[in-house]
Each structure stands twice: as C-alpha cells, then as structure tokens.
PDB file of C-alpha atoms and ligand atoms in Angstrom:
ATOM      1  CA  MET A   1       7.018  20.299 -19.613  1.00 83.00           C
ATOM      2  CA  LYS A   2       5.585  16.866 -20.359  1.00 89.00           C
ATOM      3  CA  MET A   3       4.375  15.206 -17.176  1.00 95.00           C
ATOM      4  CA  TYR A   4       4.440  11.409 -17.310  1.00 98.00           C
ATOM      5  CA  LYS A   5       1.696   9.635 -15.359  1.00 98.00           C
ATOM      6  CA  ALA A   6       1.709   6.306 -13.533  1.00 98.00           C
ATOM      7  CA  LEU A   7      -1.203   4.441 -11.978  1.00 98.00           C
ATOM      8  CA  THR A   8      -0.940   2.021  -9.073  1.00 98.00           C
ATOM      9  CA  ILE A   9      -3.757  -0.459  -8.460  1.00 98.00           C
ATOM     10  CA  ALA A  10      -2.950  -1.788  -5.004  1.00 98.00           C
ATOM     11  CA  GLY A  11      -3.756  -1.923  -1.301  1.00 98.00           C
ATOM     12  CA  SER A  12      -3.388   0.887   1.212  1.00 98.00           C
ATOM     13  CA  ASP A  13      -0.859   0.456   4.053  1.00 98.00           C
ATOM     14  CA  SER A  14      -1.840   2.706   6.979  1.00 98.00           C
ATOM     15  CA  GLY A  15       1.771   2.499   8.198  1.00 97.00           C
ATOM     16  CA  GLY A  16       2.940   4.284   5.034  1.00 97.00           C
ATOM     17  CA  GLY A  17       5.841   1.973   4.147  1.00 97.00           C
ATOM     18  CA  ALA A  18       4.313  -0.383   1.571  1.00 97.00           C
ATOM     19  CA  GLY A  19       1.361  -0.566  -0.829  1.00 98.00           C
ATOM     20  CA  ILE A  20      -0.178   2.537  -2.381  1.00 98.00           C
ATOM     21  CA  GLN A  21       1.749   4.836  -0.020  1.00 98.00           C
ATOM     22  CA  ALA A  22       5.161   3.446  -1.040  1.00 98.00           C
ATOM     23  CA  ASP A  23       4.148   3.590  -4.699  1.00 98.00           C
ATOM     24  CA  LEU A  24       3.092   7.249  -4.580  1.00 98.00           C
ATOM     25  CA  LYS A  25       6.239   8.295  -2.706  1.00 98.00           C
ATOM     26  CA  THR A  26       8.375   6.482  -5.263  1.00 98.00           C
ATOM     27  CA  PHE A  27       6.539   7.990  -8.258  1.00 98.00           C
ATOM     28  CA  GLN A  28       6.946  11.447  -6.753  1.00 98.00           C
ATOM     29  CA  GLU A  29      10.676  10.998  -6.109  1.00 98.00           C
ATOM     30  CA  LEU A  30      11.195   9.836  -9.685  1.00 98.00           C
ATOM     31  CA  GLY A  31       9.313  12.831 -11.098  1.00 97.00           C
ATOM     32  CA  VAL A  32       6.201  11.012 -12.286  1.00 98.00           C
ATOM     33  CA  PHE A  33       2.594  12.045 -11.533  1.00 98.00           C
ATOM     34  CA  GLY A  34       1.026   9.284  -9.412  1.00 98.00           C
ATOM     35  CA  MET A  35      -2.580   8.063  -9.523  1.00 98.00           C
ATOM     36  CA  THR A  36      -4.303   5.329  -7.535  1.00 98.00           C
ATOM     37  CA  ALA A  37      -7.069   2.756  -7.573  1.00 98.00           C
ATOM     38  CA  ILE A  38      -7.284   1.239  -4.084  1.00 98.00           C
ATOM     39  CA  THR A  39      -8.207  -2.451  -3.947  1.00 98.00           C
ATOM     40  CA  ALA A  40      -8.151  -2.960  -0.175  1.00 98.00           C
ATOM     41  CA  ILE A  41      -7.516  -1.007   2.981  1.00 98.00           C
ATOM     42  CA  THR A  42      -5.126  -2.612   5.420  1.00 97.00           C
ATOM     43  CA  ALA A  43      -4.688  -1.633   9.049  1.00 98.00           C
ATOM     44  CA  GLN A  44      -0.937  -2.129   9.196  1.00 97.00           C
ATOM     45  CA  ASN A  45       2.239  -0.918  10.878  1.00 96.00           C
ATOM     46  CA  THR A  46       5.854  -2.039  11.136  1.00 95.00           C
ATOM     47  CA  LEU A  47       4.788  -4.897  13.452  1.00 95.00           C
ATOM     48  CA  GLY A  48       2.323  -6.536  11.069  1.00 95.00           C
ATOM     49  CA  VAL A  49      -1.127  -6.438   9.510  1.00 96.00           C
ATOM     50  CA  GLN A  50      -3.975  -5.961  11.970  1.00 96.00           C
ATOM     51  CA  GLY A  51      -6.869  -5.917   9.468  1.00 96.00           C
ATOM     52  CA  VAL A  52      -7.745  -6.243   5.767  1.00 96.00           C
ATOM     53  CA  TYR A  53     -10.832  -4.588   4.252  1.00 97.00           C
ATOM     54  CA  PRO A  54     -11.308  -5.190   0.504  1.00 97.00           C
ATOM     55  CA  VAL A  55     -12.971  -2.323  -1.379  1.00 98.00           C
ATOM     56  CA  PRO A  56     -16.304  -3.372  -2.990  1.00 98.00           C
ATOM     57  CA  ILE A  57     -15.735  -4.481  -6.578  1.00 98.00           C
ATOM     58  CA  GLU A  58     -17.819  -1.615  -8.052  1.00 98.00           C
ATOM     59  CA  GLY A  59     -15.648   0.845  -6.128  1.00 98.00           C
ATOM     60  CA  ILE A  60     -12.521  -0.619  -7.711  1.00 98.00           C
ATOM     61  CA  SER A  61     -13.840  -0.611 -11.283  1.00 98.00           C
ATOM     62  CA  GLU A  62     -15.207   2.926 -10.848  1.00 98.00           C
ATOM     63  CA  GLN A  63     -11.829   4.266  -9.687  1.00 98.00           C
ATOM     64  CA  ILE A  64     -10.222   2.750 -12.787  1.00 98.00           C
ATOM     65  CA  ASP A  65     -13.007   4.120 -15.016  1.00 98.00           C
ATOM     66  CA  SER A  66     -12.523   7.615 -13.575  1.00 98.00           C
ATOM     67  CA  ILE A  67      -8.875   7.448 -14.578  1.00 98.00           C
ATOM     68  CA  GLY A  68      -9.653   5.850 -17.937  1.00 98.00           C
ATOM     69  CA  ALA A  69     -12.111   8.605 -18.800  1.00 98.00           C
ATOM     70  CA  ASP A  70      -9.659  11.419 -18.218  1.00 97.00           C
ATOM     71  CA  LEU A  71      -6.065  10.551 -17.371  1.00 96.00           C
ATOM     72  CA  THR A  72      -4.363   7.913 -19.528  1.00 96.00           C
ATOM     73  CA  PRO A  73      -1.401   6.492 -17.560  1.00 98.00           C
ATOM     74  CA  ASP A  74       1.959   5.985 -19.296  1.00 98.00           C
ATOM     75  CA  ALA A  75       2.529   2.931 -17.093  1.00 98.00           C
ATOM     76  CA  VAL A  76       0.464   0.907 -14.610  1.00 98.00           C
ATOM     77  CA  LYS A  77       1.438  -1.317 -11.692  1.00 98.00           C
ATOM     78  CA  THR A  78      -0.592  -3.794  -9.698  1.00 98.00           C
ATOM     79  CA  GLY A  79       0.209  -4.707  -6.104  1.00 98.00           C
ATOM     80  CA  MET A  80      -2.105  -6.293  -3.523  1.00 98.00           C
ATOM     81  CA  LEU A  81      -5.186  -7.597  -5.367  1.00 98.00           C
ATOM     82  CA  PHE A  82      -6.502  -9.888  -2.605  1.00 96.00           C
ATOM     83  CA  ASN A  83      -8.973 -12.154  -4.487  1.00 97.00           C
ATOM     84  CA  SER A  84      -9.858 -13.552  -7.906  1.00 98.00           C
ATOM     85  CA  GLU A  85     -12.851 -11.242  -8.391  1.00 98.00           C
ATOM     86  CA  ILE A  86     -10.575  -8.198  -8.017  1.00 98.00           C
ATOM     87  CA  ILE A  87      -7.949  -9.712 -10.335  1.00 98.00           C
ATOM     88  CA  LYS A  88     -10.585 -10.345 -13.017  1.00 98.00           C
ATOM     89  CA  VAL A  89     -12.017  -6.823 -12.946  1.00 98.00           C
ATOM     90  CA  VAL A  90      -8.581  -5.180 -12.855  1.00 98.00           C
ATOM     91  CA  SER A  91      -7.310  -7.178 -15.838  1.00 98.00           C
ATOM     92  CA  GLU A  92     -10.536  -6.578 -17.815  1.00 98.00           C
ATOM     93  CA  LYS A  93     -10.269  -2.831 -17.216  1.00 98.00           C
ATOM     94  CA  ILE A  94      -6.592  -2.685 -18.199  1.00 98.00           C
ATOM     95  CA  LYS A  95      -7.462  -4.498 -21.433  1.00 98.00           C
ATOM     96  CA  GLN A  96     -10.537  -2.309 -22.038  1.00 98.00           C
ATOM     97  CA  TYR A  97      -8.409   0.858 -21.916  1.00 98.00           C
ATOM     98  CA  SER A  98      -5.516  -0.775 -23.851  1.00 98.00           C
ATOM     99  CA  TRP A  99      -3.029   0.417 -21.214  1.00 98.00           C
ATOM    100  CA  THR A 100       0.527  -0.707 -21.835  1.00 95.00           C
ATOM    101  CA  ASN A 101       3.675  -0.867 -19.654  1.00 98.00           C
ATOM    102  CA  LEU A 102       2.032  -3.075 -17.025  1.00 98.00           C
ATOM    103  CA  VAL A 103       4.173  -4.051 -14.019  1.00 98.00           C
ATOM    104  CA  VAL A 104       2.619  -6.898 -12.013  1.00 98.00           C
ATOM    105  CA  ASP A 105       3.967  -7.261  -8.478  1.00 98.00           C
ATOM    106  CA  PRO A 106       2.294 -10.544  -7.439  1.00 98.00           C
ATOM    107  CA  VAL A 107       1.985  -9.599  -3.743  1.00 97.00           C
ATOM    108  CA  MET A 108       0.984 -12.684  -1.734  1.00 96.00           C
ATOM    109  CA  ILE A 109       2.151 -12.445   1.887  1.00 94.00           C
ATOM    110  CA  ALA A 110       3.216  -9.490   4.066  1.00 90.00           C
ATOM    111  CA  LYS A 111       6.609  -9.614   5.887  1.00 84.00           C
ATOM    112  CA  GLY A 112       5.000 -10.780   9.142  1.00 82.00           C
ATOM    113  CA  GLY A 113       3.136 -13.631   7.383  1.00 87.00           C
ATOM    114  CA  ALA A 114      -0.337 -12.085   6.848  1.00 89.00           C
ATOM    115  CA  PRO A 115      -1.964 -13.229   3.579  1.00 92.00           C
ATOM    116  CA  LEU A 116      -2.561 -10.342   1.134  1.00 95.00           C
ATOM    117  CA  LEU A 117      -3.787 -12.669  -1.643  1.00 94.00           C
ATOM    118  CA  GLN A 118      -6.254 -15.494  -1.087  1.00 93.00           C
ATOM    119  CA  GLU A 119      -5.120 -18.919  -2.278  1.00 94.00           C
ATOM    120  CA  GLU A 120      -8.103 -19.238  -4.619  1.00 96.00           C
ATOM    121  CA  ALA A 121      -6.752 -16.235  -6.552  1.00 96.00           C
ATOM    122  CA  ILE A 122      -3.493 -17.816  -7.776  1.00 97.00           C
ATOM    123  CA  ASP A 123      -5.140 -19.335 -10.872  1.00 97.00           C
ATOM    124  CA  ALA A 124      -6.780 -16.006 -11.762  1.00 97.00           C
ATOM    125  CA  LEU A 125      -3.418 -14.257 -11.421  1.00 97.00           C
ATOM    126  CA  LYS A 126      -1.845 -16.741 -13.835  1.00 97.00           C
ATOM    127  CA  HIS A 127      -4.767 -16.799 -16.233  1.00 97.00           C
ATOM    128  CA  PHE A 128      -5.861 -13.139 -16.439  1.00 97.00           C
ATOM    129  CA  LEU A 129      -2.981 -10.914 -15.351  1.00 97.00           C
ATOM    130  CA  LEU A 130       0.231 -12.633 -16.399  1.00 97.00           C
ATOM    131  CA  PRO A 131      -0.615 -12.680 -20.124  1.00 97.00           C
ATOM    132  CA  ILE A 132      -0.913  -8.865 -20.171  1.00 98.00           C
ATOM    133  CA  ALA A 133       2.120  -8.110 -17.978  1.00 98.00           C
ATOM    134  CA  THR A 134       5.105  -6.266 -19.446  1.00 98.00           C
ATOM    135  CA  VAL A 135       7.040  -7.515 -16.440  1.00 98.00           C
ATOM    136  CA  ILE A 136       6.161  -9.572 -13.366  1.00 98.00           C
ATOM    137  CA  THR A 137       8.294  -9.073 -10.233  1.00 98.00           C
ATOM    138  CA  PRO A 138       7.881 -12.046  -7.834  1.00 98.00           C
ATOM    139  CA  ASN A 139      10.084 -12.540  -4.800  1.00 97.00           C
ATOM    140  CA  ILE A 140      11.434 -16.074  -4.371  1.00 97.00           C
ATOM    141  CA  PRO A 141       8.442 -17.560  -2.446  1.00 96.00           C
ATOM    142  CA  GLU A 142       6.032 -15.991  -4.972  1.00 97.00           C
ATOM    143  CA  ALA A 143       8.074 -17.387  -7.881  1.00 97.00           C
ATOM    144  CA  GLU A 144       7.889 -20.820  -6.226  1.00 97.00           C
ATOM    145  CA  VAL A 145       4.094 -20.603  -6.078  1.00 97.00           C
ATOM    146  CA  LEU A 146       3.768 -19.376  -9.691  1.00 97.00           C
ATOM    147  CA  SER A 147       6.224 -21.907 -11.156  1.00 97.00           C
ATOM    148  CA  GLY A 148       5.519 -24.869  -8.877  1.00 97.00           C
ATOM    149  CA  GLN A 149       9.319 -25.235  -8.436  1.00 95.00           C
ATOM    150  CA  LYS A 150      11.423 -25.084  -5.288  1.00 97.00           C
ATOM    151  CA  ILE A 151      14.082 -22.366  -5.602  1.00 97.00           C
ATOM    152  CA  GLN A 152      17.471 -22.553  -3.916  1.00 95.00           C
ATOM    153  CA  SER A 153      20.148 -21.752  -6.473  1.00 94.00           C
ATOM    154  CA  ILE A 154      20.341 -19.173  -9.261  1.00 95.00           C
ATOM    155  CA  ASN A 155      19.821 -22.049 -11.696  1.00 96.00           C
ATOM    156  CA  ASP A 156      16.536 -22.925  -9.950  1.00 97.00           C
ATOM    157  CA  ARG A 157      15.543 -19.274 -10.332  1.00 97.00           C
ATOM    158  CA  LYS A 158      16.331 -19.431 -14.059  1.00 98.00           C
ATOM    159  CA  LYS A 159      14.121 -22.513 -14.474  1.00 98.00           C
ATOM    160  CA  ALA A 160      11.285 -20.857 -12.551  1.00 98.00           C
ATOM    161  CA  ALA A 161      11.648 -17.685 -14.651  1.00 98.00           C
ATOM    162  CA  GLU A 162      11.279 -19.746 -17.852  1.00 98.00           C
ATOM    163  CA  ILE A 163       8.130 -21.419 -16.520  1.00 98.00           C
ATOM    164  CA  ILE A 164       6.605 -18.063 -15.500  1.00 98.00           C
ATOM    165  CA  PHE A 165       7.594 -16.558 -18.867  1.00 98.00           C
ATOM    166  CA  ASN A 166       5.655 -19.371 -20.550  1.00 97.00           C
ATOM    167  CA  LEU A 167       2.547 -18.304 -18.621  1.00 96.00           C
ATOM    168  CA  GLY A 168       2.594 -15.146 -20.737  1.00 97.00           C
ATOM    169  CA  ALA A 169       4.545 -12.352 -18.987  1.00 98.00           C
ATOM    170  CA  LYS A 170       6.885 -10.603 -21.445  1.00 98.00           C
ATOM    171  CA  ASN A 171       9.627 -10.246 -18.830  1.00 98.00           C
ATOM    172  CA  VAL A 172      10.135 -12.039 -15.528  1.00 98.00           C
ATOM    173  CA  MET A 173      12.158 -10.441 -12.730  1.00 98.00           C
ATOM    174  CA  ILE A 174      12.734 -12.755  -9.744  1.00 98.00           C
ATOM    175  CA  LYS A 175      14.001 -10.674  -6.817  1.00 97.00           C
ATOM    176  CA  GLY A 176      16.651 -11.875  -4.429  1.00 94.00           C
ATOM    177  CA  GLY A 177      15.497 -10.439  -1.090  1.00 89.00           C
ATOM    178  CA  HIS A 178      14.655 -13.908   0.261  1.00 91.00           C
ATOM    179  CA  SER A 179      17.968 -15.518  -0.727  1.00 90.00           C
ATOM    180  CA  GLU A 180      21.195 -15.714   1.266  1.00 88.00           C
ATOM    181  CA  GLY A 181      24.745 -14.525   0.677  1.00 86.00           C
ATOM    182  CA  GLU A 182      26.549 -11.216   0.499  1.00 91.00           C
ATOM    183  CA  ALA A 183      25.468 -10.342  -3.006  1.00 93.00           C
ATOM    184  CA  MET A 184      21.867  -9.288  -3.585  1.00 95.00           C
ATOM    185  CA  ILE A 185      21.038 -10.576  -7.050  1.00 96.00           C
ATOM    186  CA  ASP A 186      17.815  -9.823  -8.936  1.00 97.00           C
ATOM    187  CA  LEU A 187      17.368 -11.975 -12.046  1.00 98.00           C
ATOM    188  CA  LEU A 188      15.586 -10.850 -15.232  1.00 98.00           C
ATOM    189  CA  PHE A 189      14.483 -13.165 -18.056  1.00 98.00           C
ATOM    190  CA  ASP A 190      13.211 -11.517 -21.247  1.00 98.00           C
ATOM    191  CA  GLY A 191      12.424 -14.723 -23.095  1.00 98.00           C
ATOM    192  CA  ASN A 192      15.860 -14.863 -24.741  1.00 97.00           C
ATOM    193  CA  GLU A 193      18.479 -13.892 -22.201  1.00 98.00           C
ATOM    194  CA  PHE A 194      19.041 -13.710 -18.453  1.00 98.00           C
ATOM    195  CA  PHE A 195      20.377 -10.516 -16.883  1.00 98.00           C
ATOM    196  CA  GLN A 196      21.588 -10.195 -13.315  1.00 97.00           C
ATOM    197  CA  PHE A 197      21.296  -6.954 -11.354  1.00 98.00           C
ATOM    198  CA  GLU A 198      23.648  -7.167  -8.426  1.00 97.00           C
ATOM    199  CA  SER A 199      24.229  -5.060  -5.325  1.00 96.00           C
ATOM    200  CA  LYS A 200      25.630  -5.535  -1.845  1.00 96.00           C
ATOM    201  CA  ARG A 201      23.201  -7.060   0.674  1.00 96.00           C
ATOM    202  CA  ILE A 202      22.488  -4.558   3.449  1.00 96.00           C
ATOM    203  CA  VAL A 203      22.073  -5.997   6.935  1.00 94.00           C
ATOM    204  CA  THR A 204      18.953  -4.365   8.368  1.00 93.00           C
ATOM    205  CA  LYS A 205      15.506  -5.226   9.689  1.00 92.00           C
ATOM    206  CA  ASN A 206      14.013  -2.195   7.936  1.00 93.00           C
ATOM    207  CA  THR A 207      12.828  -3.791   4.707  1.00 93.00           C
ATOM    208  CA  HIS A 208       9.082  -3.197   4.908  1.00 94.00           C
ATOM    209  CA  GLY A 209       7.798  -2.346   1.431  1.00 96.00           C
ATOM    210  CA  THR A 210      10.999  -3.067  -0.506  1.00 97.00           C
ATOM    211  CA  GLY A 211       9.088  -5.022  -3.159  1.00 97.00           C
ATOM    212  CA  CYS A 212       6.423  -2.312  -3.608  1.00 98.00           C
ATOM    213  CA  THR A 213       9.049   0.429  -3.839  1.00 98.00           C
ATOM    214  CA  PHE A 214      11.155  -1.530  -6.342  1.00 98.00           C
ATOM    215  CA  SER A 215       8.215  -2.322  -8.655  1.00 98.00           C
ATOM    216  CA  ALA A 216       6.919   1.264  -8.377  1.00 98.00           C
ATOM    217  CA  ALA A 217      10.344   2.562  -9.445  1.00 98.00           C
ATOM    218  CA  ILE A 218      10.306   0.226 -12.473  1.00 98.00           C
ATOM    219  CA  THR A 219       6.816   1.545 -13.316  1.00 98.00           C
ATOM    220  CA  ALA A 220       7.899   5.196 -13.036  1.00 98.00           C
ATOM    221  CA  GLU A 221      10.864   4.622 -15.359  1.00 98.00           C
ATOM    222  CA  LEU A 222       8.784   2.695 -17.911  1.00 98.00           C
ATOM    223  CA  ALA A 223       6.311   5.615 -17.826  1.00 98.00           C
ATOM    224  CA  LYS A 224       9.177   7.939 -18.812  1.00 98.00           C
ATOM    225  CA  GLY A 225       9.978   5.723 -21.804  1.00 98.00           C
ATOM    226  CA  LYS A 226      12.924   3.724 -20.474  1.00 98.00           C
ATOM    227  CA  ASN A 227      13.264   0.134 -21.678  1.00 98.00           C
ATOM    228  CA  ILE A 228      12.922  -2.709 -19.217  1.00 98.00           C
ATOM    229  CA  ARG A 229      16.634  -3.133 -18.495  1.00 98.00           C
ATOM    230  CA  GLU A 230      17.202   0.590 -17.998  1.00 98.00           C
ATOM    231  CA  ALA A 231      14.099   0.821 -15.778  1.00 98.00           C
ATOM    232  CA  ILE A 232      15.252  -2.079 -13.591  1.00 98.00           C
ATOM    233  CA  ALA A 233      18.790  -0.684 -13.272  1.00 98.00           C
ATOM    234  CA  ILE A 234      17.403   2.626 -11.940  1.00 98.00           C
ATOM    235  CA  ALA A 235      14.904   0.832  -9.666  1.00 98.00           C
ATOM    236  CA  LYS A 236      17.757  -1.245  -8.202  1.00 98.00           C
ATOM    237  CA  ASP A 237      19.773   1.914  -7.535  1.00 97.00           C
ATOM    238  CA  PHE A 238      16.680   3.526  -5.966  1.00 98.00           C
ATOM    239  CA  ILE A 239      15.885   0.603  -3.630  1.00 98.00           C
ATOM    240  CA  GLN A 240      19.533   0.185  -2.629  1.00 97.00           C
ATOM    241  CA  ALA A 241      19.669   3.837  -1.507  1.00 97.00           C
ATOM    242  CA  ALA A 242      16.271   3.564   0.216  1.00 97.00           C
ATOM    243  CA  ILE A 243      17.365   0.513   2.267  1.00 97.00           C
ATOM    244  CA  GLU A 244      20.904   1.782   2.962  1.00 95.00           C
ATOM    245  CA  ASP A 245      19.789   5.137   4.363  1.00 92.00           C
ATOM    246  CA  ASP A 246      17.108   3.704   6.653  1.00 83.00           C
ATOM    247  CA  LEU A 247      14.801   5.781   8.814  1.00 88.00           C
ATOM    248  CA  MET A 248      14.439   3.760  12.035  1.00 87.00           C
ATOM    249  CA  ILE A 249      10.687   4.320  12.221  1.00 93.00           C
ATOM    250  CA  GLY A 250       8.512   1.954  14.296  1.00 95.00           C
ATOM    251  CA  SER A 251       9.622  -0.978  16.424  1.00 95.00           C
ATOM    252  CA  GLY A 252       9.219  -3.786  13.860  1.00 94.00           C
ATOM    253  CA  HIS A 253      10.271  -4.002  10.205  1.00 93.00           C
ATOM    254  CA  GLY A 254      10.617  -0.302   9.444  1.00 94.00           C
ATOM    255  CA  PRO A 255       9.983   1.317   6.061  1.00 95.00           C
ATOM    256  CA  THR A 256      12.627   2.223   3.519  1.00 95.00           C
ATOM    257  CA  ASN A 257      13.685   5.830   2.932  1.00 96.00           C
ATOM    258  CA  HIS A 258      12.144   7.180  -0.258  1.00 95.00           C
ATOM    259  CA  TRP A 259      14.182  10.431  -0.101  1.00 95.00           C
ATOM    260  CA  ALA A 260      17.532   8.677  -0.129  1.00 95.00           C
ATOM    261  CA  TYR A 261      17.819   8.307  -3.898  1.00 95.00           C
ATOM    262  CA  ARG A 262      17.387  12.057  -4.410  1.00 94.00           C
ATOM    263  CA  ARG A 263      20.282  12.635  -1.994  1.00 91.00           C
ATOM    264  CA  LYS A 264      22.396   9.964  -3.687  1.00 91.00           C
ATOM    265  CA  CYS A 265      21.838  11.609  -7.097  1.00 91.00           C
ATOM    266  CA  ALA A 266      22.702  15.074  -5.716  1.00 92.00           C
ATOM    267  CA  GLN A 267      25.940  13.716  -4.205  1.00 90.00           C
ATOM    268  CA  ARG A 268      26.947  12.170  -7.538  1.00 86.00           C
ATOM    269  CA  LYS A 269      26.800  15.558  -9.288  1.00 79.00           C
TER     270      LYS A 269
HETATM  271  N1  ATP B 301      18.854  -6.479   2.549  1.00 59.55           N
HETATM  272  C1  ATP B 301      18.815  -6.010   1.321  1.00 59.55           C
HETATM  273  N2  ATP B 301      19.892  -5.365   0.796  1.00 59.55           N
HETATM  274  C2  ATP B 301      19.880  -4.864  -0.465  1.00 59.55           C
HETATM  275  N3  ATP B 301      18.806  -4.988  -1.288  1.00 59.55           N
HETATM  276  C3  ATP B 301      17.705  -5.617  -0.834  1.00 59.55           C
HETATM  277  C4  ATP B 301      17.648  -6.153   0.492  1.00 59.55           C
HETATM  278  N4  ATP B 301      16.416  -6.731   0.679  1.00 59.55           N
HETATM  279  C5  ATP B 301      15.740  -6.548  -0.484  1.00 59.55           C
HETATM  280  N5  ATP B 301      16.512  -5.894  -1.401  1.00 59.55           N
HETATM  281  C6  ATP B 301      16.120  -5.503  -2.753  1.00 59.55           C
HETATM  282  O1  ATP B 301      14.796  -5.002  -2.658  1.00 59.55           O
HETATM  283  C7  ATP B 301      14.028  -5.394  -3.793  1.00 59.55           C
HETATM  284  C8  ATP B 301      12.812  -6.152  -3.329  1.00 59.55           C
HETATM  285  O2  ATP B 301      13.194  -7.483  -3.024  1.00 59.55           O
HETATM  286  P1  ATP B 301      12.442  -8.454  -2.025  1.00 59.55           P
HETATM  287  O3  ATP B 301      12.815  -9.848  -2.432  1.00 59.55           O
HETATM  288  O4  ATP B 301      12.706  -8.019  -0.630  1.00 59.55           O
HETATM  289  O5  ATP B 301      10.927  -8.159  -2.371  1.00 59.55           O
HETATM  290  P2  ATP B 301       9.614  -8.532  -1.558  1.00 59.55           P
HETATM  291  O6  ATP B 301       9.834  -9.734  -0.714  1.00 59.55           O
HETATM  292  O7  ATP B 301       8.545  -8.604  -2.578  1.00 59.55           O
HETATM  293  O8  ATP B 301       9.406  -7.262  -0.628  1.00 59.55           O
HETATM  294  P3  ATP B 301       8.146  -6.884   0.338  1.00 59.55           P
HETATM  295  O9  ATP B 301       7.176  -8.043   0.299  1.00 59.55           O
HETATM  296  O10 ATP B 301       8.739  -6.622   1.673  1.00 59.55           O
HETATM  297  O11 ATP B 301       7.580  -5.647  -0.220  1.00 59.55           O
HETATM  298  C9  ATP B 301      14.964  -6.185  -4.692  1.00 59.55           C
HETATM  299  O12 ATP B 301      15.524  -5.332  -5.665  1.00 59.55           O
HETATM  300  C10 ATP B 301      16.054  -6.665  -3.727  1.00 59.55           C
HETATM  301  O13 ATP B 301      17.271  -6.875  -4.393  1.00 59.55           O
HETATM  302  C1  HMH B 302      -0.959  -2.986   1.248  1.00 59.55           C
HETATM  303  C2  HMH B 302       0.292  -3.773   1.118  1.00 59.55           C
HETATM  304  N1  HMH B 302       0.714  -4.115  -0.110  1.00 59.55           N
HETATM  305  C3  HMH B 302       1.851  -4.844  -0.250  1.00 59.55           C
HETATM  306  C4  HMH B 302       2.591  -5.234   0.850  1.00 59.55           C
HETATM  307  C5  HMH B 302       3.841  -6.082   0.669  1.00 59.55           C
HETATM  308  O1  HMH B 302       4.945  -5.491   1.159  1.00 59.55           O
HETATM  309  C6  HMH B 302       2.110  -4.851   2.126  1.00 59.55           C
HETATM  310  N2  HMH B 302       2.772  -5.194   3.255  1.00 59.55           N
HETATM  311  N3  HMH B 302       0.962  -4.129   2.226  1.00 59.55           N
END
C-alpha cells in the first residue's frame, strides 16, 4: 500500500484543538501519514492563549532538514509562523527541497485575540511565502490585512482574492467563518475563475481550530493527488462534520470533532 505523507510546519496547541495537534488528527483521519516541524509552543486551552514560546531558529531548520533527508512529503502546510525570521527559514527550506503542494494558512490571531504572528512579519509572509504557495487560506480579517481592502460583501472578497493572487499564490481561498448569514460560503480564486463552496452555518461556540483543521484536510487531499477543487470540497465536508458533531470539551471555544467525518462517511455507505 502506498502511504502518502504530509508535513505541517506550525505551532503546538497544548489544548489539542488547533495547530499541530489539529493537523495531525486531521491527517490521520484522512489516511495520510503526518509529520511535524514545530515553530512555537503555545500554552493554550479553550479559554485562550496563556503563553507563546518560539522554538529557536536552528531547531526549526533542523526539524525540516531531518524530514528533508529522509521523508519527502507529498504535501506541506504552514500554520503559525510567529515572526519574519521563522517565515524566511521555512520558505528557504521548502524551496531548497523543492517541495510542492504547499498550503499556507496565514495564521495571525487566535480566537480570543492573542497574536500568533508579529506585525513585522506580514511583509515577509507576502514576500517569501505567498509566491511559493499552491493555495493560501486566509479568513476574512487575514485577507483584509494581506489585500489592504475592507471586506463586507462577496464582491469585496473577490477583489481581495485577486489582489492576494497577484502577490503570487496560485490559488486563493478566502474562508467565510467571520462573515454573517445562514450560508457559510468559502470562496476560491484560481486566477481565472471564482468557485464558491457553500454549507449551512452551524450555530455553536465550539469553533476552536476550524481554520487549522480545514487547511490540514486540504493538505491531506493534495498529498493523495486530488486537485485543488476536489481537495477543498472534501475539506469542506470534513470541517462541516467536525463542527456539527461537536464535543463540548472545555468551558470556552471548544475544539471540533476530528472523528465525525469518519462516522459521516460510514453512514453514507
Ligand atoms: N459556524 C460554522 N458553521 C459551518 N462552517 C464553519 C463555521 N465556522 C467556520 N466554518 C468553516 O470552517 C472553516 C474555517 O473557517 P474560519 O473562517 O472559521 O477559519 P479561521 O478563522 O482561520 O479559524 P481559526 O482561526 O479558528 O482556526 C471554513 O471552511 C468555514 O466555512
Ligand atoms: C498553535 C495555534 N495555531 C493556530 C491557531 C489558530 O486557530 C491557534 N489557536 N493555535
């Protein structure tokens, strides 16, 4: 059996709902072998982020080198990168190993408002990482920062997606979690056409790590050889199930349920 491999370069969430932990759970559920390079350790739970400890830069490049020397990933995702120095080394290493299928989740702020990316790092993100991204997956506030445009309507999102596309990402997926209305619309721009992925908005406070889980699912499907639209369609189905079937863990914004998609698939058979 061929085992596809995916690498996540991201921060650790001690609470287990976001970051590296969400990525590994998602890879596992989608049948892909998960590997990690940890950029920062966060002390975090469903109530918020209590501490952020970046890993020394040599420790980050060495983790990536260990993987590069032995275990070529079929797809790579980046999550929390924290500062420009980390962004530079991560993008250099990805280029050095000629890794393809790169999903960039431009994580900036945690649900409770804690900064997971320093402001000085925005230029580095645009300059070094976007040009090598197969797809970038900003939420609405992140797309506003990257495009310099205020986003209210779907048309505003389309304009922002075009601006971000022109920064070099091959595909731009602006997620709808921070919008309003009954429909939950995620918008993809591939440089030629816009595609909308729509589901029903679920009313819940348990949305910690939705962005990480969604981008990890896209990464897992790209690793298996799916094209970008197929990968996003499966990721949308995965995150919908994971939010719908919530776990009620913790007293704040609880995590999503990474097992739910497996159950949903079994029920469909
Ligand atoms: N209430 C909801 N109901 C259905 N789908 C949702 C809901 N909230 C988020 N999603 C989906 O989850 C995915 C992630 O979107 P979102 O905009 O929440 O990302 P995010 O803000 O980066 O997440 P986070 O920072 O919490 O990890 C998208 O596919 C979005 O459609
Ligand atoms: C480590 C980490 N990465 C990403 C997010 C965004 O959800 C988070 N809360 N924590």
